[in-house]
Every structure is written in C-alpha cells, then in structure tokens.
Coordinates of N, CA and C in Angstrom, one line a residue:
Q1 N 0.8 -1.2 0.0 CA 0.0 0.0 0.0 C 0.9 1.3 0.0
D2 N 2.1 1.2 0.4 CA 3.0 2.3 0.4 C 3.5 2.6 -1.0
D3 N 3.6 3.9 -1.4 CA 4.0 4.3 -2.7 C 5.4 3.8 -3.0
A4 N 6.3 3.9 -2.0 CA 7.7 3.4 -2.2 C 7.8 1.9 -2.5
V5 N 6.9 1.2 -1.9 CA 6.9 -0.3 -2.2 C 6.2 -0.5 -3.5
G6 N 5.2 0.2 -3.8 CA 4.5 0.0 -5.1 C 5.4 0.3 -6.3
A7 N 6.3 1.2 -6.1 CA 7.3 1.6 -7.2 C 8.2 0.4 -7.6
L8 N 8.3 -0.6 -6.7 CA 9.2 -1.7 -7.0 C 8.6 -2.6 -8.0
G9 N 7.3 -2.6 -8.2 CA 6.6 -3.5 -9.1 C 6.4 -4.8 -8.4
A10 N 6.0 -5.8 -9.2 CA 5.7 -7.1 -8.6 C 6.9 -7.8 -8.0
V11 N 6.8 -8.4 -6.9 CA 7.9 -9.1 -6.2 C 7.4 -10.6 -6.0
D12 N 8.2 -11.5 -6.5 CA 7.9 -13.0 -6.3 C 8.7 -13.4 -5.1
L13 N 8.1 -13.3 -3.9 CA 8.7 -13.7 -2.7 C 9.1 -15.1 -2.6
A14 N 8.3 -16.0 -3.1 CA 8.6 -17.4 -3.1 C 9.9 -17.7 -3.9
A15 N 10.0 -17.1 -5.1 CA 11.1 -17.3 -5.9 C 12.4 -16.7 -5.3
A16 N 12.2 -15.5 -4.6 CA 13.4 -14.9 -3.9 C 13.9 -15.8 -2.8
L17 N 12.9 -16.4 -2.0 CA 13.3 -17.3 -0.9 C 13.9 -18.5 -1.5
G18 N 13.4 -19.1 -2.6 CA 14.0 -20.3 -3.2 C 15.4 -20.0 -3.6
Q19 N 15.6 -18.8 -4.2 CA 17.0 -18.5 -4.6 C 17.9 -18.3 -3.4
A20 N 17.4 -17.7 -2.4 CA 18.3 -17.6 -1.1 C 18.6 -18.9 -0.6
V21 N 17.7 -19.9 -0.6 CA 18.0 -21.3 -0.1 C 19.0 -21.9 -1.1
S22 N 18.8 -21.8 -2.4 CA 19.7 -22.4 -3.3 C 21.1 -21.9 -3.3
V23 N 21.4 -20.7 -2.9 CA 22.7 -20.2 -2.8 C 23.3 -20.2 -1.4
G24 N 22.5 -20.8 -0.4 CA 23.0 -21.0 0.9 C 22.8 -19.8 1.8
L25 N 22.0 -18.8 1.4 CA 21.8 -17.7 2.3 C 20.6 -18.0 3.3
A26 N 19.9 -19.1 3.1 CA 18.8 -19.5 3.9 C 18.8 -21.0 3.9
A27 N 18.2 -21.6 5.0 CA 18.1 -23.0 5.1 C 16.8 -23.3 5.8
P28 N 16.2 -24.5 5.6 CA 15.0 -24.8 6.3 C 15.3 -24.9 7.8
H29 N 14.3 -24.4 8.6 CA 14.5 -24.5 10.1 C 14.4 -25.9 10.5
P30 N 15.3 -26.3 11.4 CA 15.4 -27.7 11.8 C 14.2 -28.2 12.6
Q31 N 13.4 -27.4 13.2 CA 12.2 -27.8 14.0 C 10.9 -27.4 13.4
L32 N 10.9 -26.3 12.7 CA 9.7 -25.7 12.1 C 9.7 -25.7 10.6
S33 N 9.1 -26.7 10.0 CA 9.2 -26.9 8.5 C 8.7 -25.7 7.7
Y34 N 7.8 -24.8 8.3 CA 7.3 -23.7 7.6 C 8.1 -22.4 7.7
L35 N 9.3 -22.5 8.4 CA 10.2 -21.4 8.5 C 11.6 -21.7 7.9
V36 N 12.3 -20.7 7.5 CA 13.7 -20.8 7.1 C 14.5 -20.0 8.0
Q37 N 15.7 -20.4 8.2 CA 16.7 -19.6 8.9 C 17.6 -18.9 7.9
V38 N 17.9 -17.6 8.1 CA 18.7 -16.9 7.1 C 20.1 -16.7 7.7
Q39 N 21.1 -16.6 6.9 CA 22.4 -16.3 7.3 C 22.5 -14.8 7.7
P40 N 23.2 -14.4 8.7 CA 23.2 -13.0 9.1 C 23.6 -12.0 8.0
V41 N 24.3 -12.5 7.0 CA 24.8 -11.6 5.9 C 23.6 -11.2 5.1
L42 N 22.5 -12.0 5.0 CA 21.4 -11.6 4.1 C 20.7 -10.4 4.6
P43 N 20.2 -10.3 5.9 CA 19.6 -9.1 6.4 C 20.5 -7.9 6.3
W44 N 21.8 -8.1 6.6 CA 22.8 -7.0 6.5 C 22.8 -6.5 5.0
F45 N 22.9 -7.4 4.1 CA 22.9 -7.0 2.7 C 21.7 -6.2 2.3
L46 N 20.5 -6.8 2.7 CA 19.2 -6.1 2.3 C 19.1 -4.7 2.9
R47 N 19.5 -4.6 4.2 CA 19.5 -3.3 4.9 C 20.4 -2.3 4.2
S48 N 21.6 -2.8 3.8 CA 22.6 -1.9 3.1 C 22.0 -1.4 1.8
R49 N 21.2 -2.2 1.1 CA 20.6 -1.7 -0.1 C 19.5 -0.6 0.1
L50 N 19.0 -0.5 1.3 CA 18.0 0.5 1.6 C 18.6 1.9 2.0
H51 N 19.9 2.0 2.2 CA 20.5 3.2 2.8 C 20.2 4.4 1.9
G52 N 20.1 4.3 0.6 CA 19.8 5.4 -0.3 C 18.4 5.6 -0.5
Q53 N 17.5 4.8 0.1 CA 16.1 4.8 -0.1 C 15.3 4.9 1.2
P54 N 15.4 6.1 1.8 CA 14.7 6.2 3.2 C 13.2 5.9 3.2
A55 N 12.5 6.3 2.1 CA 11.1 6.0 2.1 C 10.8 4.5 2.1
L56 N 11.6 3.8 1.3 CA 11.4 2.3 1.2 C 11.8 1.7 2.5
A57 N 12.9 2.2 3.2 CA 13.4 1.6 4.5 C 12.3 1.9 5.5
A58 N 11.7 3.1 5.5 CA 10.6 3.4 6.5 C 9.4 2.5 6.3
A59 N 9.1 2.3 5.0 CA 7.9 1.4 4.7 C 8.2 0.0 5.1
A60 N 9.4 -0.5 4.9 CA 9.8 -1.9 5.3 C 9.7 -2.0 6.8
D61 N 10.3 -1.0 7.5 CA 10.2 -1.1 9.0 C 8.8 -1.1 9.5
Q62 N 8.0 -0.2 8.9 CA 6.6 -0.2 9.4 C 5.8 -1.5 9.1
A63 N 6.0 -2.0 7.9 CA 5.4 -3.3 7.5 C 5.8 -4.4 8.5
H64 N 7.1 -4.4 8.8 CA 7.7 -5.4 9.7 C 7.0 -5.3 11.1
Y65 N 6.9 -4.1 11.6 CA 6.3 -3.8 12.9 C 4.9 -4.3 12.8
Q66 N 4.1 -3.9 11.8 CA 2.7 -4.3 11.7 C 2.5 -5.8 11.7
L67 N 3.3 -6.5 10.9 CA 3.2 -8.0 10.9 C 3.4 -8.6 12.3
Y68 N 4.4 -8.1 12.9 CA 4.7 -8.7 14.3 C 3.8 -8.3 15.3
H69 N 3.4 -7.0 15.3 CA 2.5 -6.5 16.3 C 1.1 -7.0 16.1
D70 N 0.6 -6.9 14.9 CA -0.8 -7.2 14.7 C -1.1 -8.7 14.6
V71 N -0.2 -9.5 14.3 CA -0.5 -10.9 14.0 C 0.4 -11.8 14.9
L72 N 1.7 -11.8 14.5 CA 2.6 -12.9 15.0 C 2.8 -12.9 16.6
A73 N 2.9 -11.7 17.2 CA 3.1 -11.6 18.6 C 1.9 -12.3 19.3
R74 N 0.7 -12.0 18.9 CA -0.5 -12.5 19.5 C -0.6 -14.0 19.4
V75 N -0.3 -14.5 18.1 CA -0.3 -16.0 17.9 C 0.8 -16.7 18.7
L76 N 2.0 -16.1 18.8 CA 3.0 -16.8 19.6 C 2.6 -16.8 21.1
H77 N 2.1 -15.7 21.6 CA 1.7 -15.6 23.0 C 0.6 -16.7 23.3
E78 N -0.4 -16.8 22.4 CA -1.4 -17.8 22.6 C -0.8 -19.2 22.5
M79 N 0.2 -19.5 21.6 CA 0.8 -20.8 21.6 C 1.6 -21.1 22.8
I80 N 2.4 -20.1 23.3 CA 3.2 -20.3 24.4 C 2.4 -20.6 25.7
T81 N 1.3 -19.9 25.8 CA 0.5 -20.0 27.0 C -0.7 -21.1 26.9
S82 N -0.7 -21.9 25.8 CA -1.7 -22.9 25.6 C -1.7 -23.8 26.8
A83 N -2.8 -23.8 27.5 CA -3.0 -24.6 28.7 C -3.2 -26.1 28.5
G84 N -3.9 -26.4 27.4 CA -4.2 -27.8 27.2 C -3.4 -28.6 26.2
D85 N -2.5 -27.9 25.6 CA -1.8 -28.6 24.5 C -0.3 -28.4 24.6
P86 N 0.4 -29.3 25.3 CA 1.9 -29.2 25.4 C 2.6 -29.1 24.1
A87 N 2.2 -29.8 23.1 CA 2.9 -29.7 21.8 C 2.8 -28.3 21.2
Q88 N 1.7 -27.7 21.4 CA 1.5 -26.3 20.9 C 2.5 -25.4 21.7
R89 N 2.6 -25.6 23.0 CA 3.5 -24.8 23.8 C 5.0 -25.0 23.3
I90 N 5.3 -26.2 23.0 CA 6.7 -26.5 22.6 C 6.9 -25.8 21.2
T91 N 6.0 -25.9 20.3 CA 6.1 -25.3 19.0 C 6.1 -23.8 19.2
G92 N 5.3 -23.2 20.1 CA 5.3 -21.8 20.3 C 6.7 -21.3 20.8
M93 N 7.3 -22.1 21.7 CA 8.6 -21.7 22.3 C 9.6 -21.7 21.1
A94 N 9.6 -22.8 20.3 CA 10.5 -22.9 19.2 C 10.4 -21.7 18.2
A95 N 9.1 -21.4 17.9 CA 8.8 -20.3 17.0 C 9.3 -19.0 17.6
A96 N 9.0 -18.8 18.9 CA 9.4 -17.5 19.6 C 11.0 -17.4 19.6
R97 N 11.6 -18.5 19.8 CA 13.1 -18.5 19.8 C 13.6 -18.1 18.4
A98 N 13.0 -18.7 17.3 CA 13.3 -18.4 16.0 C 13.0 -16.9 15.6
E99 N 12.0 -16.4 16.1 CA 11.5 -15.0 15.8 C 12.0 -14.0 16.8
Y100 N 12.8 -14.3 17.7 CA 13.2 -13.4 18.8 C 13.8 -12.1 18.3
A101 N 14.7 -12.2 17.3 CA 15.3 -10.9 16.8 C 14.2 -10.1 16.1
N102 N 13.3 -10.7 15.4 CA 12.2 -10.0 14.7 C 11.3 -9.3 15.7
L103 N 11.0 -10.0 16.8 CA 10.1 -9.5 17.8 C 10.7 -8.3 18.5
T104 N 12.0 -8.4 18.8 CA 12.7 -7.3 19.5 C 12.9 -6.1 18.5
A105 N 13.1 -6.4 17.3 CA 13.2 -5.3 16.3 C 11.9 -4.5 16.1
A106 N 10.8 -5.3 16.1 CA 9.5 -4.7 16.0 C 9.2 -3.9 17.3
L107 N 9.6 -4.4 18.4 CA 9.4 -3.7 19.7 C 10.2 -2.4 19.7
G108 N 11.4 -2.4 19.2 CA 12.2 -1.2 19.1 C 11.6 -0.2 18.2
H109 N 11.1 -0.6 17.1 CA 10.4 0.3 16.1 C 9.2 0.9 16.7
G110 N 8.4 0.1 17.4 CA 7.2 0.6 18.1 C 7.5 1.7 19.1
L111 N 8.6 1.4 19.9 CA 9.0 2.4 20.9 C 9.5 3.7 20.3
R112 N 10.3 3.6 19.2 CA 10.9 4.8 18.5 C 9.8 5.6 17.9
T113 N 8.7 5.0 17.4 CA 7.7 5.7 16.7 C 6.4 5.9 17.5
G114 N 6.4 5.6 18.8 CA 5.3 5.8 19.6 C 4.0 5.0 19.3
Q115 N 4.2 3.8 18.8 CA 3.1 3.0 18.4 C 2.9 1.9 19.5
P116 N 1.7 1.3 19.6 CA 1.5 0.3 20.6 C 2.5 -0.9 20.6
I117 N 2.8 -1.3 21.8 CA 3.8 -2.4 21.9 C 3.4 -3.5 22.8
R118 N 2.3 -3.4 23.4 CA 1.9 -4.4 24.5 C 1.9 -5.8 24.0
S119 N 1.4 -6.1 22.8 CA 1.4 -7.5 22.3 C 2.9 -8.0 22.1
L120 N 3.7 -7.1 21.6 CA 5.1 -7.5 21.4 C 5.8 -7.8 22.7
A121 N 5.7 -6.9 23.7 CA 6.3 -7.0 25.0 C 5.7 -8.2 25.7
G122 N 4.4 -8.5 25.5 CA 3.8 -9.6 26.2 C 4.3 -10.9 25.7
A123 N 4.5 -11.1 24.4 CA 5.0 -12.3 23.8 C 6.4 -12.5 24.2
L124 N 7.3 -11.5 24.2 CA 8.6 -11.6 24.6 C 8.8 -11.9 26.1
N125 N 7.9 -11.2 26.9 CA 7.9 -11.5 28.3 C 7.6 -12.9 28.6
Q126 N 6.6 -13.5 28.0 CA 6.1 -14.8 28.2 C 7.2 -15.8 27.8
Y127 N 7.8 -15.6 26.6 CA 8.8 -16.5 26.1 C 10.0 -16.5 27.0
L128 N 10.5 -15.3 27.4 CA 11.7 -15.3 28.3 C 11.4 -15.8 29.7
D129 N 10.1 -15.7 30.2 CA 9.7 -16.2 31.4 C 9.8 -17.8 31.4
Q130 N 9.2 -18.3 30.4 CA 9.1 -19.8 30.3 C 10.5 -20.4 29.9
A131 N 11.3 -19.6 29.3 CA 12.7 -20.1 29.0 C 13.6 -19.8 30.2
Q132 N 13.1 -19.3 31.2 CA 13.8 -18.9 32.4 C 15.0 -18.1 32.2
Q133 N 14.9 -17.1 31.3 CA 15.9 -16.2 31.0 C 15.6 -14.9 31.7
H134 N 15.6 -14.9 33.0 CA 15.1 -13.8 33.7 C 16.0 -12.5 33.7
D135 N 17.3 -12.7 33.6 CA 18.1 -11.5 33.4 C 17.9 -10.8 32.1
T136 N 17.8 -11.6 31.0 CA 17.5 -11.0 29.7 C 16.1 -10.4 29.7
R137 N 15.1 -11.0 30.4 CA 13.8 -10.5 30.5 C 13.8 -9.1 31.2
R138 N 14.6 -9.1 32.3 CA 14.7 -7.9 33.1 C 15.3 -6.7 32.3
Q139 N 16.4 -7.0 31.5 CA 17.0 -6.0 30.7 C 16.1 -5.5 29.6
L140 N 15.4 -6.4 29.0 CA 14.5 -6.0 27.9 C 13.4 -5.1 28.4
L141 N 12.8 -5.5 29.6 CA 11.7 -4.7 30.1 C 12.2 -3.4 30.7
D142 N 13.3 -3.4 31.3 CA 13.9 -2.1 31.8 C 14.2 -1.2 30.7
A143 N 14.7 -1.7 29.6 CA 15.0 -0.9 28.4 C 13.7 -0.3 27.8
A144 N 12.7 -1.2 27.7 CA 11.4 -0.7 27.1 C 10.8 0.3 28.0
I145 N 10.8 0.2 29.3 CA 10.3 1.2 30.2 C 11.0 2.5 30.1
A146 N 12.4 2.4 30.0 CA 13.2 3.6 29.9 C 12.9 4.3 28.6
A147 N 12.7 3.6 27.5 CA 12.5 4.2 26.2 C 11.0 4.6 25.9
Y148 N 10.1 4.2 26.8 CA 8.7 4.5 26.6 C 8.5 6.0 26.7
P149 N 7.8 6.6 25.8 CA 7.5 8.0 25.9 C 6.6 8.4 27.0
E150 N 6.6 9.6 27.5 CA 5.6 10.0 28.5 C 4.2 9.8 28.0
P151 N 3.4 9.0 28.7 CA 2.1 8.6 28.3 C 1.2 9.9 28.0
A152 N 0.6 10.0 26.8 CA -0.2 11.1 26.5 C -1.7 10.7 26.4
S153 N -2.0 9.4 26.5 CA -3.3 8.9 26.4 C -3.6 7.8 27.4
T154 N -4.8 7.4 27.6 CA -5.2 6.3 28.4 C -4.6 5.0 27.9
E155 N -4.6 4.8 26.6 CA -4.0 3.6 26.0 C -2.5 3.5 26.3
Q156 N -1.8 4.6 26.2 CA -0.3 4.6 26.5 C -0.1 4.4 28.0
Q157 N -1.0 4.9 28.9 CA -0.8 4.7 30.3 C -1.0 3.2 30.6
G158 N -2.0 2.6 29.9 CA -2.2 1.1 30.1 C -1.0 0.3 29.6
E159 N -0.4 0.7 28.5 CA 0.8 0.0 28.0 C 2.0 0.1 28.9
L160 N 2.2 1.3 29.4 CA 3.3 1.5 30.4 C 3.0 0.7 31.7
G161 N 1.7 0.7 32.1 CA 1.4 -0.1 33.3 C 1.6 -1.6 33.0
A162 N 1.3 -2.0 31.8 CA 1.6 -3.5 31.5 C 3.1 -3.8 31.6
L163 N 3.9 -2.8 31.0 CA 5.4 -3.0 31.1 C 5.8 -3.1 32.6
H164 N 5.3 -2.2 33.4 CA 5.7 -2.3 34.8 C 5.2 -3.6 35.5
D165 N 4.0 -4.0 35.1 CA 3.5 -5.3 35.6 C 4.4 -6.5 35.2
F166 N 4.8 -6.5 33.9 CA 5.7 -7.6 33.5 C 7.1 -7.5 34.3
A167 N 7.6 -6.2 34.4 CA 8.8 -6.1 35.2 C 8.7 -6.4 36.6
G168 N 7.5 -6.1 37.2 CA 7.3 -6.5 38.6 C 7.2 -8.0 38.8
N169 N 6.6 -8.7 37.9 CA 6.6 -10.1 37.9 C 8.0 -10.7 37.8
T170 N 8.8 -10.1 36.9 CA 10.2 -10.6 36.7 C 11.0 -10.4 38.0
A171 N 10.8 -9.2 38.7 CA 11.5 -8.9 39.9 C 11.0 -10.0 41.0
L172 N 9.8 -10.3 41.0 CA 9.3 -11.3 42.0 C 9.9 -12.6 41.7
A173 N 10.1 -13.0 40.4 CA 10.7 -14.3 40.1 C 12.1 -14.3 40.5
Q174 N 12.8 -13.2 40.5 CA 14.2 -13.1 40.9 C 14.4 -12.7 42.4
R175 N 13.2 -12.7 43.1 CA 13.2 -12.4 44.5 C 13.8 -11.0 44.8
R176 N 13.6 -10.0 43.9 CA 14.0 -8.7 44.1 C 12.7 -7.9 44.6
L177 N 12.4 -8.0 45.8 CA 11.1 -7.5 46.3 C 11.0 -6.0 46.3
D178 N 12.0 -5.3 46.6 CA 12.0 -3.8 46.5 C 11.7 -3.3 45.1
D179 N 12.4 -4.0 44.1 CA 12.2 -3.6 42.7 C 10.8 -4.0 42.3
A180 N 10.2 -5.1 42.7 CA 8.9 -5.5 42.4 C 7.9 -4.4 42.9
A181 N 8.1 -4.0 44.2 CA 7.2 -3.0 44.8 C 7.3 -1.7 44.0
A182 N 8.5 -1.3 43.6 CA 8.6 -0.1 42.8 C 7.9 -0.1 41.5
H183 N 8.0 -1.3 40.8 CA 7.3 -1.4 39.5 C 5.8 -1.4 39.7
Y184 N 5.3 -2.1 40.8 CA 3.8 -2.1 41.0 C 3.3 -0.8 41.4
Q185 N 4.1 0.0 42.2 CA 3.7 1.3 42.6 C 3.7 2.3 41.4
A186 N 4.6 2.1 40.5 CA 4.7 2.9 39.3 C 3.4 2.7 38.4

C-alpha cells in the first residue's frame, strides 16, 4: 500500500526465498518446517541496499512492525500459554526462539515511533519467562520502560502499566522484592 513499495513492481517472494536457499543464504528451520533460517549476511545486505532509499526503508520497517504487532506476537503468545496442548507450547517456544530478533526489532520500532507495543512485549515477556531467561527479560523490560515516551493517552498509560507489571513479575521471580514493589507502585 505504500508508494515506495508500489514503485518496486511485482515481487515474487517465493522465488526470492527459493533463490536464497539455493545459494546458501537461507536453510529450512530444523524444527519448524514452515520457516527458514537466514544467514546473518542476508539481512545486512538487504538493509545496506536501503540506505539510499529512506522512504522504502521506512515502509519496510513499518510493515515489519505491523506484521509482528498485529499478528505474530499474539499468535506466539497464545501458543506459548496454551494450557491444554503441550505440543503447541513447545512449538510456540521454538517459533518464539526463531523469531526473537524480529520481535525485538518490532518492539524497538514501536518504541521509537510511539506505536502500541503491548502485544510484542507480552510475547517476549512470556517467552523469556518460560525459557527462564530472567536476566534477559529484566534487561528487555527495563530498556522498554526507559524508552517508553511520557504517556499522552489512556492507552499509553495502560501500555506503560503493563510493562511495569511484566517487570514487577520478573522482579518477583528473581526475589527482588524492592524492585517489584517499585514497579507495581509505578
């Protein structure tokens, strides 16, 4: 829908992905047959091609944010927290591990642009909690709280409150009771 993207013309994503696999820049994910893993040089190369095209880079960043915020973060959260289906929780954890860099990039974009981030933070919080990566969880939430703009609406106040709730729960899990109390008071 963005003019900068429309100017590119038709893009055959399946063919591009097939080519990336054939030259070794991507490979099938070992646990999730519907995903591929890309070599770090591929995203670097693609980002370097966008340096002279700020409108296209902004459109790509926004589309990435929207995909992860509007769809994937919610689906991953539901899978990770699935009460009655252990296989779905295992698949959700594997998918969240595979998508971790994309989730954190979307979270960063949302913070920089003042867009909603609760679904992204919730999925990351749940993944890191269940993976028992409490130090990483604490750092991620502290950074998100520090970067969160001064709330200008009720929705933003709710989002900041959710971040403090996640951080308070993390502090409780680490037995940092003073920190937990500070987050809950905030």
